[in-house]
PDB file of C-alpha atoms in Angstrom:
ATOM      1  CA  UNK A   1      -7.266 -40.125 -18.062  1.00  0.00           C
ATOM      2  CA  UNK A   2      -9.316 -42.898 -19.588  1.00  0.00           C
ATOM      3  CA  UNK A   3      -7.445 -45.556 -17.678  1.00  0.00           C
ATOM      4  CA  UNK A   4      -4.435 -46.111 -15.456  1.00  0.00           C
ATOM      5  CA  UNK A   5      -2.629 -49.152 -14.127  1.00  0.00           C
ATOM      6  CA  UNK A   6       0.121 -49.926 -11.633  1.00  0.00           C
ATOM      7  CA  UNK A   7       1.651 -53.208 -10.511  1.00  0.00           C
ATOM      8  CA  UNK A   8       4.246 -54.484  -8.092  1.00  0.00           C
ATOM      9  CA  UNK A   9       6.200 -57.690  -7.623  1.00  0.00           C
ATOM     10  CA  UNK A  10       7.364 -57.235  -4.054  1.00  0.00           C
ATOM     11  CA  UNK A  11       9.546 -54.810  -2.131  1.00  0.00           C
ATOM     12  CA  UNK A  12      12.496 -55.050   0.222  1.00  0.00           C
ATOM     13  CA  UNK A  13      16.255 -54.825   0.346  1.00  0.00           C
ATOM     14  CA  UNK A  14      16.856 -55.499  -3.322  1.00  0.00           C
ATOM     15  CA  UNK A  15      20.506 -55.921  -4.212  1.00  0.00           C
ATOM     16  CA  UNK A  16      21.804 -54.033  -7.231  1.00  0.00           C
ATOM     17  CA  UNK A  17      24.885 -56.239  -7.259  1.00  0.00           C
ATOM     18  CA  UNK A  18      23.648 -58.800  -9.737  1.00  0.00           C
ATOM     19  CA  UNK A  19      24.446 -59.566 -13.368  1.00  0.00           C
ATOM     20  CA  UNK A  20      22.832 -57.308 -15.926  1.00  0.00           C
ATOM     21  CA  UNK A  21      21.176 -60.331 -17.499  1.00  0.00           C
ATOM     22  CA  UNK A  22      19.368 -61.092 -14.253  1.00  0.00           C
ATOM     23  CA  UNK A  23      18.267 -57.491 -13.814  1.00  0.00           C
ATOM     24  CA  UNK A  24      17.068 -57.406 -17.389  1.00  0.00           C
ATOM     25  CA  UNK A  25      15.024 -60.555 -16.884  1.00  0.00           C
ATOM     26  CA  UNK A  26      13.114 -58.873 -14.075  1.00  0.00           C
ATOM     27  CA  UNK A  27      12.571 -55.753 -16.128  1.00  0.00           C
ATOM     28  CA  UNK A  28      11.323 -57.866 -19.027  1.00  0.00           C
ATOM     29  CA  UNK A  29       8.864 -59.740 -16.818  1.00  0.00           C
ATOM     30  CA  UNK A  30       7.509 -56.547 -15.299  1.00  0.00           C
ATOM     31  CA  UNK A  31       7.199 -55.063 -18.766  1.00  0.00           C
ATOM     32  CA  UNK A  32       5.275 -58.117 -19.963  1.00  0.00           C
ATOM     33  CA  UNK A  33       2.917 -57.954 -17.007  1.00  0.00           C
ATOM     34  CA  UNK A  34       2.307 -54.278 -17.661  1.00  0.00           C
ATOM     35  CA  UNK A  35       1.615 -54.923 -21.327  1.00  0.00           C
ATOM     36  CA  UNK A  36      -1.040 -57.494 -20.437  1.00  0.00           C
ATOM     37  CA  UNK A  37      -2.940 -54.938 -18.387  1.00  0.00           C
ATOM     38  CA  UNK A  38      -2.410 -52.128 -20.865  1.00  0.00           C
ATOM     39  CA  UNK A  39      -3.864 -54.164 -23.711  1.00  0.00           C
ATOM     40  CA  UNK A  40      -7.002 -54.945 -21.743  1.00  0.00           C
ATOM     41  CA  UNK A  41      -7.613 -51.382 -20.606  1.00  0.00           C
ATOM     42  CA  UNK A  42      -6.724 -49.773 -23.940  1.00  0.00           C
ATOM     43  CA  UNK A  43      -9.214 -52.079 -25.661  1.00  0.00           C
ATOM     44  CA  UNK A  44     -11.940 -50.882 -23.344  1.00  0.00           C
ATOM     45  CA  UNK A  45     -11.734 -53.823 -20.975  1.00  0.00           C
ATOM     46  CA  UNK A  46     -12.513 -53.648 -17.296  1.00  0.00           C
ATOM     47  CA  UNK A  47     -10.166 -52.822 -14.460  1.00  0.00           C
ATOM     48  CA  UNK A  48     -11.259 -56.101 -12.885  1.00  0.00           C
ATOM     49  CA  UNK A  49      -9.990 -58.106 -15.840  1.00  0.00           C
ATOM     50  CA  UNK A  50      -6.789 -56.069 -16.051  1.00  0.00           C
ATOM     51  CA  UNK A  51      -5.955 -56.586 -12.390  1.00  0.00           C
ATOM     52  CA  UNK A  52      -6.727 -60.304 -12.468  1.00  0.00           C
ATOM     53  CA  UNK A  53      -4.772 -61.033 -15.642  1.00  0.00           C
ATOM     54  CA  UNK A  54      -1.741 -58.997 -14.601  1.00  0.00           C
ATOM     55  CA  UNK A  55      -1.625 -60.862 -11.306  1.00  0.00           C
ATOM     56  CA  UNK A  56      -2.195 -64.213 -13.025  1.00  0.00           C
ATOM     57  CA  UNK A  57       0.949 -63.579 -15.067  1.00  0.00           C
ATOM     58  CA  UNK A  58       2.955 -62.696 -11.970  1.00  0.00           C
ATOM     59  CA  UNK A  59       1.550 -65.707 -10.104  1.00  0.00           C
ATOM     60  CA  UNK A  60       2.656 -67.993 -12.930  1.00  0.00           C
ATOM     61  CA  UNK A  61       6.131 -66.453 -12.984  1.00  0.00           C
ATOM     62  CA  UNK A  62       8.536 -68.226 -10.586  1.00  0.00           C
ATOM     63  CA  UNK A  63      10.576 -65.076  -9.971  1.00  0.00           C
ATOM     64  CA  UNK A  64       7.870 -63.650  -7.733  1.00  0.00           C
ATOM     65  CA  UNK A  65       6.533 -64.756  -4.358  1.00  0.00           C
ATOM     66  CA  UNK A  66       3.018 -65.721  -5.417  1.00  0.00           C
ATOM     67  CA  UNK A  67       1.639 -68.806  -7.140  1.00  0.00           C
ATOM     68  CA  UNK A  68       4.538 -70.750  -8.684  1.00  0.00           C
ATOM     69  CA  UNK A  69       7.651 -69.600  -6.851  1.00  0.00           C
ATOM     70  CA  UNK A  70       5.869 -68.977  -3.564  1.00  0.00           C
ATOM     71  CA  UNK A  71       8.012 -69.285  -0.459  1.00  0.00           C
ATOM     72  CA  UNK A  72       7.897 -72.309   1.846  1.00  0.00           C
ATOM     73  CA  UNK A  73       6.251 -72.476   5.238  1.00  0.00           C
ATOM     74  CA  UNK A  74       8.048 -73.947   8.250  1.00  0.00           C
ATOM     75  CA  UNK A  75       6.439 -77.295   7.449  1.00  0.00           C
ATOM     76  CA  UNK A  76       7.746 -77.265   3.890  1.00  0.00           C
ATOM     77  CA  UNK A  77       4.460 -76.395   2.279  1.00  0.00           C
ATOM     78  CA  UNK A  78       3.048 -73.470   0.375  1.00  0.00           C
ATOM     79  CA  UNK A  79       0.124 -71.462   1.757  1.00  0.00           C
ATOM     80  CA  UNK A  80      -1.182 -68.761  -0.516  1.00  0.00           C
ATOM     81  CA  UNK A  81      -3.262 -65.664   0.178  1.00  0.00           C
ATOM     82  CA  UNK A  82      -5.042 -63.285  -2.198  1.00  0.00           C
ATOM     83  CA  UNK A  83      -7.514 -60.427  -2.172  1.00  0.00           C
ATOM     84  CA  UNK A  84      -9.616 -58.629  -4.756  1.00  0.00           C
ATOM     85  CA  UNK A  85     -11.685 -55.479  -4.264  1.00  0.00           C
ATOM     86  CA  UNK A  86     -13.765 -53.095  -6.363  1.00  0.00           C
ATOM     87  CA  UNK A  87     -13.887 -49.670  -4.780  1.00  0.00           C
ATOM     88  CA  UNK A  88     -16.971 -48.260  -6.454  1.00  0.00           C
ATOM     89  CA  UNK A  89     -19.207 -50.988  -5.102  1.00  0.00           C
ATOM     90  CA  UNK A  90     -17.104 -51.922  -2.060  1.00  0.00           C
ATOM     91  CA  UNK A  91     -17.326 -55.566  -3.109  1.00  0.00           C
ATOM     92  CA  UNK A  92     -14.443 -57.734  -1.965  1.00  0.00           C
ATOM     93  CA  UNK A  93     -13.260 -61.327  -1.936  1.00  0.00           C
ATOM     94  CA  UNK A  94     -10.268 -62.859  -0.193  1.00  0.00           C
ATOM     95  CA  UNK A  95      -8.748 -66.268   0.434  1.00  0.00           C
ATOM     96  CA  UNK A  96      -6.051 -67.318   2.876  1.00  0.00           C
ATOM     97  CA  UNK A  97      -4.008 -70.452   3.372  1.00  0.00           C
ATOM     98  CA  UNK A  98      -4.939 -72.153   0.109  1.00  0.00           C
ATOM     99  CA  UNK A  99      -2.646 -74.953  -1.042  1.00  0.00           C
ATOM    100  CA  UNK A 100      -3.935 -76.314  -4.333  1.00  0.00           C
ATOM    101  CA  UNK A 101      -5.238 -73.279  -6.213  1.00  0.00           C
ATOM    102  CA  UNK A 102      -2.975 -72.360  -9.105  1.00  0.00           C
ATOM    103  CA  UNK A 103      -4.103 -68.726  -9.220  1.00  0.00           C
ATOM    104  CA  UNK A 104      -5.433 -67.543  -5.850  1.00  0.00           C
ATOM    105  CA  UNK A 105      -6.351 -64.103  -7.202  1.00  0.00           C
ATOM    106  CA  UNK A 106      -8.847 -65.757  -9.531  1.00  0.00           C
ATOM    107  CA  UNK A 107     -10.422 -67.566  -6.594  1.00  0.00           C
ATOM    108  CA  UNK A 108     -10.533 -64.318  -4.601  1.00  0.00           C
ATOM    109  CA  UNK A 109     -12.391 -62.636  -7.467  1.00  0.00           C
ATOM    110  CA  UNK A 110     -14.833 -65.527  -7.588  1.00  0.00           C
ATOM    111  CA  UNK A 111     -15.430 -65.229  -3.857  1.00  0.00           C
ATOM    112  CA  UNK A 112     -16.293 -61.583  -4.470  1.00  0.00           C
ATOM    113  CA  UNK A 113     -18.551 -62.283  -7.420  1.00  0.00           C
ATOM    114  CA  UNK A 114     -20.313 -65.475  -6.394  1.00  0.00           C
ATOM    115  CA  UNK A 115     -20.383 -65.503  -2.607  1.00  0.00           C
ATOM    116  CA  UNK A 116     -22.200 -63.406  -0.042  1.00  0.00           C
ATOM    117  CA  UNK A 117     -19.074 -63.582   2.121  1.00  0.00           C
ATOM    118  CA  UNK A 118     -15.727 -61.820   1.935  1.00  0.00           C
ATOM    119  CA  UNK A 119     -13.116 -64.310   3.144  1.00  0.00           C
ATOM    120  CA  UNK A 120     -12.645 -68.064   3.026  1.00  0.00           C
ATOM    121  CA  UNK A 121      -9.745 -69.725   4.819  1.00  0.00           C
ATOM    122  CA  UNK A 122      -7.751 -72.944   4.408  1.00  0.00           C
ATOM    123  CA  UNK A 123      -9.959 -76.044   3.971  1.00  0.00           C
ATOM    124  CA  UNK A 124     -13.035 -73.908   3.490  1.00  0.00           C
ATOM    125  CA  UNK A 125     -11.350 -71.964   0.727  1.00  0.00           C
ATOM    126  CA  UNK A 126     -10.342 -75.247  -0.913  1.00  0.00           C
ATOM    127  CA  UNK A 127     -13.940 -76.426  -0.763  1.00  0.00           C
ATOM    128  CA  UNK A 128     -15.128 -73.194  -2.282  1.00  0.00           C
ATOM    129  CA  UNK A 129     -12.530 -73.670  -5.024  1.00  0.00           C
ATOM    130  CA  UNK A 130     -14.131 -77.070  -5.688  1.00  0.00           C
ATOM    131  CA  UNK A 131     -17.497 -75.381  -6.021  1.00  0.00           C
ATOM    132  CA  UNK A 132     -16.491 -72.602  -8.411  1.00  0.00           C
ATOM    133  CA  UNK A 133     -14.111 -74.665 -10.507  1.00  0.00           C
ATOM    134  CA  UNK A 134     -10.790 -72.835 -10.584  1.00  0.00           C
ATOM    135  CA  UNK A 135      -7.634 -74.588 -11.806  1.00  0.00           C
ATOM    136  CA  UNK A 136      -5.993 -76.823  -9.200  1.00  0.00           C
ATOM    137  CA  UNK A 137      -2.431 -78.079  -8.871  1.00  0.00           C
ATOM    138  CA  UNK A 138      -0.359 -80.250  -6.555  1.00  0.00           C
ATOM    139  CA  UNK A 139       1.914 -78.578  -4.025  1.00  0.00           C
ATOM    140  CA  UNK A 140       4.861 -79.642  -6.173  1.00  0.00           C
ATOM    141  CA  UNK A 141       3.752 -77.144  -8.790  1.00  0.00           C
ATOM    142  CA  UNK A 142       4.768 -74.252  -6.535  1.00  0.00           C
ATOM    143  CA  UNK A 143       8.263 -75.645  -5.869  1.00  0.00           C
ATOM    144  CA  UNK A 144      11.397 -73.744  -6.836  1.00  0.00           C
ATOM    145  CA  UNK A 145      14.899 -74.694  -5.791  1.00  0.00           C
ATOM    146  CA  UNK A 146      15.817 -71.213  -4.608  1.00  0.00           C
ATOM    147  CA  UNK A 147      12.822 -71.004  -2.282  1.00  0.00           C
ATOM    148  CA  UNK A 148      13.585 -74.447  -0.894  1.00  0.00           C
ATOM    149  CA  UNK A 149      17.161 -73.444  -0.181  1.00  0.00           C
ATOM    150  CA  UNK A 150      15.926 -70.251   1.480  1.00  0.00           C
ATOM    151  CA  UNK A 151      13.777 -72.319   3.833  1.00  0.00           C
ATOM    152  CA  UNK A 152      16.687 -74.576   4.734  1.00  0.00           C
ATOM    153  CA  UNK A 153      18.797 -71.540   5.634  1.00  0.00           C
ATOM    154  CA  UNK A 154      15.963 -70.113   7.696  1.00  0.00           C
ATOM    155  CA  UNK A 155      15.565 -73.397   9.564  1.00  0.00           C
ATOM    156  CA  UNK A 156      19.299 -73.615  10.191  1.00  0.00           C
ATOM    157  CA  UNK A 157      19.388 -70.094  11.558  1.00  0.00           C
ATOM    158  CA  UNK A 158      16.349 -70.726  13.710  1.00  0.00           C
ATOM    159  CA  UNK A 159      18.008 -73.772  15.201  1.00  0.00           C
ATOM    160  CA  UNK A 160      21.083 -71.751  16.036  1.00  0.00           C
ATOM    161  CA  UNK A 161      19.088 -68.803  17.337  1.00  0.00           C
ATOM    162  CA  UNK A 162      16.495 -68.208  20.015  1.00  0.00           C
ATOM    163  CA  UNK A 163      13.803 -70.295  18.397  1.00  0.00           C
ATOM    164  CA  UNK A 164      11.545 -67.354  17.757  1.00  0.00           C
ATOM    165  CA  UNK A 165       9.876 -67.049  14.405  1.00  0.00           C
ATOM    166  CA  UNK A 166      11.389 -64.113  12.631  1.00  0.00           C
ATOM    167  CA  UNK A 167       9.337 -61.768  10.483  1.00  0.00           C
ATOM    168  CA  UNK A 168      12.484 -60.940   8.566  1.00  0.00           C
ATOM    169  CA  UNK A 169      14.277 -63.088   6.079  1.00  0.00           C
ATOM    170  CA  UNK A 170      17.587 -64.329   7.515  1.00  0.00           C
ATOM    171  CA  UNK A 171      20.605 -62.177   6.750  1.00  0.00           C
ATOM    172  CA  UNK A 172      22.298 -64.745   4.567  1.00  0.00           C
ATOM    173  CA  UNK A 173      19.246 -65.008   2.362  1.00  0.00           C
ATOM    174  CA  UNK A 174      19.814 -61.498   1.128  1.00  0.00           C
ATOM    175  CA  UNK A 175      22.216 -62.902  -1.393  1.00  0.00           C
ATOM    176  CA  UNK A 176      20.360 -66.141  -2.005  1.00  0.00           C
ATOM    177  CA  UNK A 177      18.266 -64.970  -4.898  1.00  0.00           C
ATOM    178  CA  UNK A 178      18.228 -61.728  -6.685  1.00  0.00           C
ATOM    179  CA  UNK A 179      15.865 -59.399  -4.867  1.00  0.00           C
ATOM    180  CA  UNK A 180      14.636 -62.174  -2.700  1.00  0.00           C
ATOM    181  CA  UNK A 181      16.578 -61.285   0.378  1.00  0.00           C
ATOM    182  CA  UNK A 182      13.925 -59.249   2.116  1.00  0.00           C
ATOM    183  CA  UNK A 183      10.958 -59.626  -0.095  1.00  0.00           C
ATOM    184  CA  UNK A 184       8.802 -60.018   2.919  1.00  0.00           C
ATOM    185  CA  UNK A 185       5.502 -60.965   1.356  1.00  0.00           C
TER     186      UNK A 185
ATOM    187  CA  UNK B   1       3.989 -60.625  -3.073  1.00  0.00           C
ATOM    188  CA  UNK B   2       2.483 -59.284  -6.268  1.00  0.00           C
ATOM    189  CA  UNK B   3      -0.286 -56.789  -6.821  1.00  0.00           C
ATOM    190  CA  UNK B   4      -2.083 -54.609  -9.320  1.00  0.00           C
ATOM    191  CA  UNK B   5      -4.405 -51.624  -9.183  1.00  0.00           C
ATOM    192  CA  UNK B   6      -6.360 -50.089 -12.050  1.00  0.00           C
ATOM    193  CA  UNK B   7      -9.045 -47.604 -13.004  1.00  0.00           C
ATOM    194  CA  UNK B   8     -10.877 -48.180 -16.283  1.00  0.00           C
ATOM    195  CA  UNK B   9     -12.816 -46.061 -18.771  1.00  0.00           C
ATOM    196  CA  UNK B  10     -16.001 -46.567 -16.771  1.00  0.00           C
ATOM    197  CA  UNK B  11     -14.343 -45.310 -13.609  1.00  0.00           C
ATOM    198  CA  UNK B  12     -14.162 -48.665 -11.875  1.00  0.00           C
ATOM    199  CA  UNK B  13     -11.362 -48.663  -9.301  1.00  0.00           C
ATOM    200  CA  UNK B  14      -9.938 -52.104  -8.514  1.00  0.00           C
ATOM    201  CA  UNK B  15      -7.180 -53.520  -6.300  1.00  0.00           C
ATOM    202  CA  UNK B  16      -5.760 -57.035  -6.137  1.00  0.00           C
ATOM    203  CA  UNK B  17      -2.877 -58.683  -4.278  1.00  0.00           C
ATOM    204  CA  UNK B  18      -1.545 -62.261  -4.184  1.00  0.00           C
ATOM    205  CA  UNK B  19       1.241 -63.753  -2.105  1.00  0.00           C
ATOM    206  CA  UNK B  20       3.027 -66.811  -0.832  1.00  0.00           C
ATOM    207  CA  UNK B  21       3.563 -65.096   2.513  1.00  0.00           C
ATOM    208  CA  UNK B  22       6.855 -65.209   4.368  1.00  0.00           C
ATOM    209  CA  UNK B  23       9.531 -67.888   4.374  1.00  0.00           C
ATOM    210  CA  UNK B  24       9.327 -70.260   7.363  1.00  0.00           C
ATOM    211  CA  UNK B  25       5.925 -69.003   8.549  1.00  0.00           C
ATOM    212  CA  UNK B  26       4.247 -71.091  11.256  1.00  0.00           C
ATOM    213  CA  UNK B  27       0.968 -71.587  12.999  1.00  0.00           C
ATOM    214  CA  UNK B  28      -1.161 -70.583  10.012  1.00  0.00           C
ATOM    215  CA  UNK B  29       0.228 -67.077  10.091  1.00  0.00           C
ATOM    216  CA  UNK B  30      -1.759 -64.695   7.909  1.00  0.00           C
ATOM    217  CA  UNK B  31      -0.230 -61.471   6.634  1.00  0.00           C
ATOM    218  CA  UNK B  32      -1.698 -58.246   5.352  1.00  0.00           C
ATOM    219  CA  UNK B  33      -2.660 -59.314   1.864  1.00  0.00           C
ATOM    220  CA  UNK B  34      -6.103 -60.877   2.449  1.00  0.00           C
ATOM    221  CA  UNK B  35      -7.081 -58.406   5.169  1.00  0.00           C
ATOM    222  CA  UNK B  36      -9.369 -55.885   3.496  1.00  0.00           C
ATOM    223  CA  UNK B  37      -8.276 -52.361   4.422  1.00  0.00           C
ATOM    224  CA  UNK B  38      -4.764 -53.515   5.188  1.00  0.00           C
ATOM    225  CA  UNK B  39      -2.676 -54.809   2.284  1.00  0.00           C
ATOM    226  CA  UNK B  40      -5.517 -54.602  -0.191  1.00  0.00           C
ATOM    227  CA  UNK B  41      -8.186 -51.916  -0.348  1.00  0.00           C
ATOM    228  CA  UNK B  42     -10.295 -50.004  -2.822  1.00  0.00           C
ATOM    229  CA  UNK B  43     -12.801 -47.221  -2.188  1.00  0.00           C
ATOM    230  CA  UNK B  44     -14.642 -44.762  -4.375  1.00  0.00           C
ATOM    231  CA  UNK B  45     -11.502 -42.615  -4.471  1.00  0.00           C
ATOM    232  CA  UNK B  46      -8.508 -44.951  -4.584  1.00  0.00           C
ATOM    233  CA  UNK B  47      -7.265 -48.527  -4.985  1.00  0.00           C
ATOM    234  CA  UNK B  48      -4.231 -49.688  -2.988  1.00  0.00           C
ATOM    235  CA  UNK B  49      -2.010 -52.783  -2.971  1.00  0.00           C
ATOM    236  CA  UNK B  50       0.796 -53.118  -0.432  1.00  0.00           C
ATOM    237  CA  UNK B  51       3.884 -55.294  -0.148  1.00  0.00           C
ATOM    238  CA  UNK B  52       6.400 -55.646   2.640  1.00  0.00           C
ATOM    239  CA  UNK B  53       6.367 -56.544   6.308  1.00  0.00           C
ATOM    240  CA  UNK B  54       2.828 -57.797   6.742  1.00  0.00           C
ATOM    241  CA  UNK B  55       2.462 -57.254  10.468  1.00  0.00           C
ATOM    242  CA  UNK B  56       3.497 -53.611  10.164  1.00  0.00           C
ATOM    243  CA  UNK B  57       1.146 -53.074   7.241  1.00  0.00           C
ATOM    244  CA  UNK B  58      -1.744 -54.606   9.186  1.00  0.00           C
ATOM    245  CA  UNK B  59      -1.149 -52.520  12.304  1.00  0.00           C
ATOM    246  CA  UNK B  60      -1.280 -49.357  10.197  1.00  0.00           C
ATOM    247  CA  UNK B  61      -4.509 -50.474   8.477  1.00  0.00           C
ATOM    248  CA  UNK B  62      -2.555 -49.209   5.509  1.00  0.00           C
ATOM    249  CA  UNK B  63      -4.915 -49.322   2.556  1.00  0.00           C
ATOM    250  CA  UNK B  64      -7.797 -47.794   4.464  1.00  0.00           C
ATOM    251  CA  UNK B  65      -5.510 -45.174   5.970  1.00  0.00           C
ATOM    252  CA  UNK B  66      -4.568 -43.957   2.500  1.00  0.00           C
ATOM    253  CA  UNK B  67      -8.188 -43.796   1.407  1.00  0.00           C
ATOM    254  CA  UNK B  68      -9.354 -42.034   4.575  1.00  0.00           C
ATOM    255  CA  UNK B  69      -6.518 -39.541   4.448  1.00  0.00           C
ATOM    256  CA  UNK B  70      -7.521 -38.630   0.897  1.00  0.00           C
ATOM    257  CA  UNK B  71     -11.215 -38.387   1.699  1.00  0.00           C
ATOM    258  CA  UNK B  72     -11.269 -36.659   5.032  1.00  0.00           C
ATOM    259  CA  UNK B  73      -8.154 -34.503   5.245  1.00  0.00           C
ATOM    260  CA  UNK B  74      -8.625 -33.999   2.252  1.00  0.00           C
ATOM    261  CA  UNK B  75      -5.411 -34.847   0.447  1.00  0.00           C
ATOM    262  CA  UNK B  76      -4.050 -35.880  -2.916  1.00  0.00           C
ATOM    263  CA  UNK B  77      -2.972 -39.442  -3.637  1.00  0.00           C
ATOM    264  CA  UNK B  78       0.668 -38.410  -3.414  1.00  0.00           C
ATOM    265  CA  UNK B  79       0.148 -36.730  -0.059  1.00  0.00           C
ATOM    266  CA  UNK B  80      -1.698 -39.738   1.294  1.00  0.00           C
ATOM    267  CA  UNK B  81       0.893 -42.216   0.052  1.00  0.00           C
ATOM    268  CA  UNK B  82       3.740 -40.167   1.488  1.00  0.00           C
ATOM    269  CA  UNK B  83       1.877 -39.889   4.772  1.00  0.00           C
ATOM    270  CA  UNK B  84       1.579 -43.665   5.045  1.00  0.00           C
ATOM    271  CA  UNK B  85       5.098 -44.555   3.969  1.00  0.00           C
ATOM    272  CA  UNK B  86       6.949 -41.727   5.685  1.00  0.00           C
ATOM    273  CA  UNK B  87       4.908 -40.834   8.757  1.00  0.00           C
ATOM    274  CA  UNK B  88       2.965 -43.952   9.708  1.00  0.00           C
ATOM    275  CA  UNK B  89       5.241 -46.786   8.642  1.00  0.00           C
ATOM    276  CA  UNK B  90       8.947 -46.938   9.410  1.00  0.00           C
ATOM    277  CA  UNK B  91      11.840 -47.156   6.944  1.00  0.00           C
ATOM    278  CA  UNK B  92      12.348 -50.592   5.471  1.00  0.00           C
ATOM    279  CA  UNK B  93       8.820 -51.815   6.041  1.00  0.00           C
ATOM    280  CA  UNK B  94       6.716 -51.499   2.898  1.00  0.00           C
ATOM    281  CA  UNK B  95       6.030 -50.598  -0.686  1.00  0.00           C
ATOM    282  CA  UNK B  96       2.750 -49.374  -2.108  1.00  0.00           C
ATOM    283  CA  UNK B  97       1.043 -48.940  -5.435  1.00  0.00           C
ATOM    284  CA  UNK B  98      -2.202 -47.013  -5.909  1.00  0.00           C
ATOM    285  CA  UNK B  99      -4.408 -45.331  -8.474  1.00  0.00           C
ATOM    286  CA  UNK B 100      -7.048 -42.727  -7.716  1.00  0.00           C
ATOM    287  CA  UNK B 101     -10.334 -42.144  -9.496  1.00  0.00           C
ATOM    288  CA  UNK B 102      -8.715 -39.555 -11.775  1.00  0.00           C
ATOM    289  CA  UNK B 103      -6.069 -41.984 -12.968  1.00  0.00           C
ATOM    290  CA  UNK B 104      -3.247 -40.552 -10.925  1.00  0.00           C
ATOM    291  CA  UNK B 105      -0.677 -43.214 -10.083  1.00  0.00           C
ATOM    292  CA  UNK B 106       1.459 -43.639  -6.965  1.00  0.00           C
ATOM    293  CA  UNK B 107       4.282 -46.186  -6.683  1.00  0.00           C
ATOM    294  CA  UNK B 108       6.738 -45.750  -3.841  1.00  0.00           C
ATOM    295  CA  UNK B 109       8.410 -47.603  -0.986  1.00  0.00           C
ATOM    296  CA  UNK B 110      10.392 -46.982   2.161  1.00  0.00           C
ATOM    297  CA  UNK B 111      12.621 -49.954   1.347  1.00  0.00           C
ATOM    298  CA  UNK B 112      15.497 -49.600  -1.090  1.00  0.00           C
ATOM    299  CA  UNK B 113      13.541 -51.168  -3.913  1.00  0.00           C
ATOM    300  CA  UNK B 114      10.260 -52.468  -5.247  1.00  0.00           C
ATOM    301  CA  UNK B 115       9.571 -54.323  -8.458  1.00  0.00           C
ATOM    302  CA  UNK B 116       6.994 -52.124 -10.123  1.00  0.00           C
ATOM    303  CA  UNK B 117       5.453 -50.779 -13.270  1.00  0.00           C
ATOM    304  CA  UNK B 118       2.825 -48.243 -14.221  1.00  0.00           C
ATOM    305  CA  UNK B 119       1.072 -47.001 -17.310  1.00  0.00           C
ATOM    306  CA  UNK B 120      -1.842 -44.781 -18.321  1.00  0.00           C
ATOM    307  CA  UNK B 121      -3.893 -43.770 -21.331  1.00  0.00           C
ATOM    308  CA  UNK B 122      -1.817 -40.629 -21.869  1.00  0.00           C
ATOM    309  CA  UNK B 123       1.290 -42.632 -22.657  1.00  0.00           C
ATOM    310  CA  UNK B 124       3.051 -42.319 -19.348  1.00  0.00           C
ATOM    311  CA  UNK B 125       4.865 -45.597 -18.724  1.00  0.00           C
ATOM    312  CA  UNK B 126       7.491 -46.797 -16.282  1.00  0.00           C
ATOM    313  CA  UNK B 127       9.105 -50.055 -15.218  1.00  0.00           C
ATOM    314  CA  UNK B 128      11.488 -49.773 -12.270  1.00  0.00           C
ATOM    315  CA  UNK B 129      13.065 -51.569  -9.346  1.00  0.00           C
ATOM    316  CA  UNK B 130      15.100 -49.003  -7.429  1.00  0.00           C
ATOM    317  CA  UNK B 131      14.589 -45.262  -6.880  1.00  0.00           C
TER     318      UNK B 131
END
């Protein structure tokens, strides 16, 4: 094969009990993301560009837990992680805990391409973002009502429970947003 | 979490993953996504992007496990993916996408669903959520 591409937008306990229009919207968004990558690769573009642009689209799409539409932390913020790796050369770049980078995958690629290091975290990653000039946004950019409501339910359940941080989305969140119930991230 | 993997006409094998993490995370918790070899990995044989329960994915060193299984067993991409999802990880923990250097594609999960899509130069194309 000259090229091949695969993408995902999260996994978990995804309810099939939703309106067809909602299901179709997800299918349409996945189809659009796939088309973006296909066009790049079919035109002879690089796998690096295809991967970055596909993920950029999904990051900008509020249905998915990345970029706009990212889930909330306990403190009501958004902390984003991303990683980028080229297998042939074993080059890699990653960022963790960034709060103002619109497209973390683009910053991760820049870490790979312009830094001698592999990972930058939190304030350091923000400073590196300043240096390489990726697009920045306020935390409000990442806000979605459904994610905010999911956090409130998680906090309520935590208060009623044993106080431990759960790695699983609370049970009631399974119906909060289509496919968002156990999209662990 | 979102991710993409691709191999291009020059044989470059690339993996990328991006995430907002988990709802209500505390203490600067970091999941599998930015940990090279865990939720994101690419070698000279395969590129892998994972999604699911980050702590489980990290403990399995998932991406590197798939690559090593292919290289040293040796095994096909399908065999390696099935090994990770069915023998290493437990049901309900993760989904995985991967492409190998030949353009073979693997998309599977041990959860009941994963938002996914795949395509190649021979016209094979799929967009799916459930099995």
